[in-house]
Coordinates of C-alpha atoms in Angstrom, one line a residue:
M23 CA 0.0 0.0 0.0
N24 CA 1.5 3.4 -1.0
T25 CA 1.8 6.3 1.5
R26 CA -1.0 8.3 -0.2
A27 CA -3.5 5.5 0.5
Q28 CA -2.2 5.1 4.0
Q29 CA -2.8 8.8 4.6
L30 CA -6.4 8.6 3.3
F31 CA -7.2 5.4 5.2
P32 CA -5.3 5.5 8.5
P33 CA -5.3 2.4 10.7
P34 CA -8.1 2.0 13.2
P35 CA -7.5 3.1 16.8
P36 CA -5.9 0.5 19.2
W37 CA -9.1 0.0 21.2
Y38 CA -11.0 -0.9 18.1
S39 CA -8.8 -3.8 17.1
S40 CA -8.8 -5.2 20.6
C41 CA -12.6 -5.2 20.8
H42 CA -13.3 -6.3 17.2
T43 CA -11.1 -9.3 16.7
D44 CA -12.4 -12.3 14.9
D45 CA -12.3 -14.3 18.1
E46 CA -14.4 -11.6 20.0
L47 CA -16.9 -11.4 17.3
A48 CA -17.2 -15.2 17.0
K49 CA -18.0 -15.5 20.7
E50 CA -21.0 -13.2 20.3
N51 CA -24.1 -14.6 18.5
H52 CA -26.9 -12.2 18.6
G53 CA -30.1 -13.5 17.0
G54 CA -28.3 -16.0 14.8
R55 CA -26.1 -13.3 13.3
S56 CA -22.6 -14.2 14.4
G57 CA -19.9 -11.7 13.8
Y58 CA -22.0 -8.6 14.5
R59 CA -22.1 -6.6 17.7
E60 CA -25.4 -5.5 19.1
P61 CA -25.9 -1.7 18.8
P62 CA -26.1 0.3 22.0
P63 CA -29.6 1.0 23.3
V64 CA -31.3 4.2 22.0
P65 CA -31.7 6.7 24.8
S66 CA -35.2 7.8 25.6
A67 CA -36.5 10.8 27.4
G68 CA -38.6 8.7 29.8
E69 CA -35.6 7.4 31.7
G70 CA -34.8 10.9 33.1
V71 CA -32.3 11.5 30.3
S72 CA -32.7 14.8 28.5
S73 CA -29.6 14.6 26.3
Y74 CA -27.0 12.2 24.9
Q75 CA -23.5 12.5 23.5
Q76 CA -22.5 11.2 20.1
F77 CA -19.2 11.9 18.2
G78 CA -18.4 14.5 20.8
E79 CA -21.6 16.5 20.3
I80 CA -24.4 16.7 22.8
F81 CA -27.9 16.2 21.4
S82 CA -31.1 17.0 23.1
L83 CA -34.1 14.6 23.3
E84 CA -36.6 17.4 23.8
D85 CA -39.0 18.6 21.1
G86 CA -37.3 20.8 18.6
M87 CA -40.0 23.5 18.5
P88 CA -39.2 26.1 21.1
G89 CA -42.0 27.4 23.3
L90 CA -43.7 30.7 22.8
Q91 CA -41.9 33.4 24.7
V92 CA -44.4 36.2 25.1
S93 CA -43.8 39.7 26.3
Q94 CA -47.6 40.1 26.3
E95 CA -50.3 37.6 26.1
F96 CA -51.7 37.0 22.6
E97 CA -55.3 37.9 22.1
R98 CA -57.5 34.9 21.7
S99 CA -59.7 36.2 19.0
E100 CA -61.3 32.9 17.8
K101 CA -64.5 31.6 19.4
D102 CA -62.8 28.4 20.5
G103 CA -60.0 30.3 22.3
S104 CA -57.3 29.6 19.7
I105 CA -55.0 32.2 18.3
C106 CA -55.8 33.8 15.0
V107 CA -52.3 33.4 13.5
K108 CA -52.8 35.9 10.6
E109 CA -53.9 38.8 13.0
Q110 CA -51.1 38.0 15.4
L111 CA -48.5 37.9 12.7
L112 CA -49.7 41.3 11.5
L113 CA -49.5 42.7 15.0
L114 CA -46.0 41.2 15.5
H115 CA -44.9 42.7 12.1
R116 CA -46.0 46.1 13.2
A117 CA -44.2 45.7 16.5
L118 CA -41.1 44.5 14.7
V119 CA -41.0 47.5 12.4
G120 CA -41.4 49.8 15.5
G121 CA -38.8 47.7 17.4
I122 CA -36.2 48.0 14.6
D123 CA -36.9 51.7 14.3
G124 CA -36.4 52.1 18.0
M125 CA -33.2 50.1 17.9
L126 CA -31.8 52.2 15.1
E127 CA -32.6 55.4 17.0
T128 CA -31.0 54.0 20.1
V129 CA -27.8 53.0 18.2
M130 CA -27.6 56.5 16.6
K131 CA -28.0 58.3 19.9
D132 CA -26.2 56.0 22.3
S133 CA -24.4 53.0 20.8
T134 CA -23.8 51.3 24.2
S135 CA -27.4 50.8 25.3
Y136 CA -28.9 48.9 22.4
A137 CA -28.8 45.4 24.0
R138 CA -32.4 45.5 25.4
K139 CA -33.7 46.6 22.0
V140 CA -31.8 43.8 20.2
E141 CA -33.2 41.3 22.7
Y142 CA -36.8 42.7 22.1
V143 CA -36.4 42.4 18.3
G144 CA -35.1 38.8 18.8
L145 CA -38.1 38.0 20.9
L146 CA -40.4 39.3 18.2
F147 CA -38.6 37.2 15.6
R148 CA -38.9 34.1 17.7
N149 CA -42.6 34.6 18.3
M150 CA -43.2 35.1 14.6
Q151 CA -41.2 31.9 13.9
Y152 CA -43.3 30.1 16.4
L153 CA -46.6 31.3 14.8
I154 CA -45.3 30.4 11.4
N155 CA -44.4 26.9 12.6
M156 CA -48.0 26.5 13.8
L157 CA -49.0 26.9 10.1
R158 CA -46.6 24.2 8.8
P159 CA -49.2 21.3 9.0
E160 CA -51.7 23.4 7.1
Q161 CA -49.1 24.3 4.5
A162 CA -48.2 20.6 4.1
R163 CA -51.9 19.8 3.6
E164 CA -52.3 22.5 0.9
T165 CA -49.2 21.4 -0.9
L166 CA -50.4 17.8 -0.9
R167 CA -53.8 19.0 -2.3
D168 CA -52.0 21.0 -5.0
V169 CA -49.9 18.0 -6.0
L170 CA -52.9 15.7 -6.1
R171 CA -54.9 18.2 -8.2
H172 CA -52.0 18.5 -10.6
A173 CA -51.8 14.7 -10.9
I174 CA -55.5 14.4 -11.5
D175 CA -55.5 17.1 -14.2
E176 CA -52.5 15.4 -15.9
K177 CA -54.3 12.0 -15.9
R178 CA -57.4 13.6 -17.3
R179 CA -55.3 15.2 -20.1
I180 CA -53.7 11.8 -20.9
L181 CA -57.1 10.1 -20.9
E182 CA -58.5 12.7 -23.3
R183 CA -55.5 12.3 -25.6
L184 CA -55.9 8.5 -25.5
K185 CA -59.6 8.8 -26.3
L186 CA -58.8 11.0 -29.3
E187 CA -56.2 8.6 -30.5
E188 CA -58.6 5.7 -30.1
E189 CA -61.3 7.5 -32.0
K190 CA -58.8 8.5 -34.7
S191 CA -57.6 4.9 -35.1
A192 CA -61.2 3.6 -35.2
M193 CA -62.0 6.1 -37.9
E194 CA -59.0 5.1 -39.9
E195 CA -60.0 1.4 -39.5
L196 CA -63.5 2.2 -40.8
I197 CA -62.1 4.1 -43.8
N198 CA -59.8 1.2 -44.6
R199 CA -62.7 -1.2 -44.5
V200 CA -64.8 1.0 -46.8
E201 CA -62.0 1.2 -49.3

């Protein structure tokens, strides 16, 4: 093996070769599959574990969607007590424009005291992202409906084309019989 290939494929670490010898693997027989090690158990959040480490990185087992961090309670404008996302996004947009304007004024007047304004604008962005994420299932349903409508229209066009071709071939056959 040349040195270039050795650099691309270095030898395994020493602990790997001691744990994965042919003798070690032959001793283990998991479910009739000799020569394979059983994978470690998958961590679950129910055992009091909230994170795990893999390849030196720490991963969380908690839900990926962050909670809503409100500076004021959203108005429950719907009859069932739910949030009207469109109205709340418009309100947050107006507040965001005002917040950015206030932040720019603060930076122009006193460039050292803008941290609270930046935090407020960040809070508005996170709340907007939360509300937009609430619309994701609806967006997925609408996208699926669009795809299915397109597929149905395409199949109808193909059927019409086949019917026309069938009629055309039937007419040609009749003309050939008459002649």
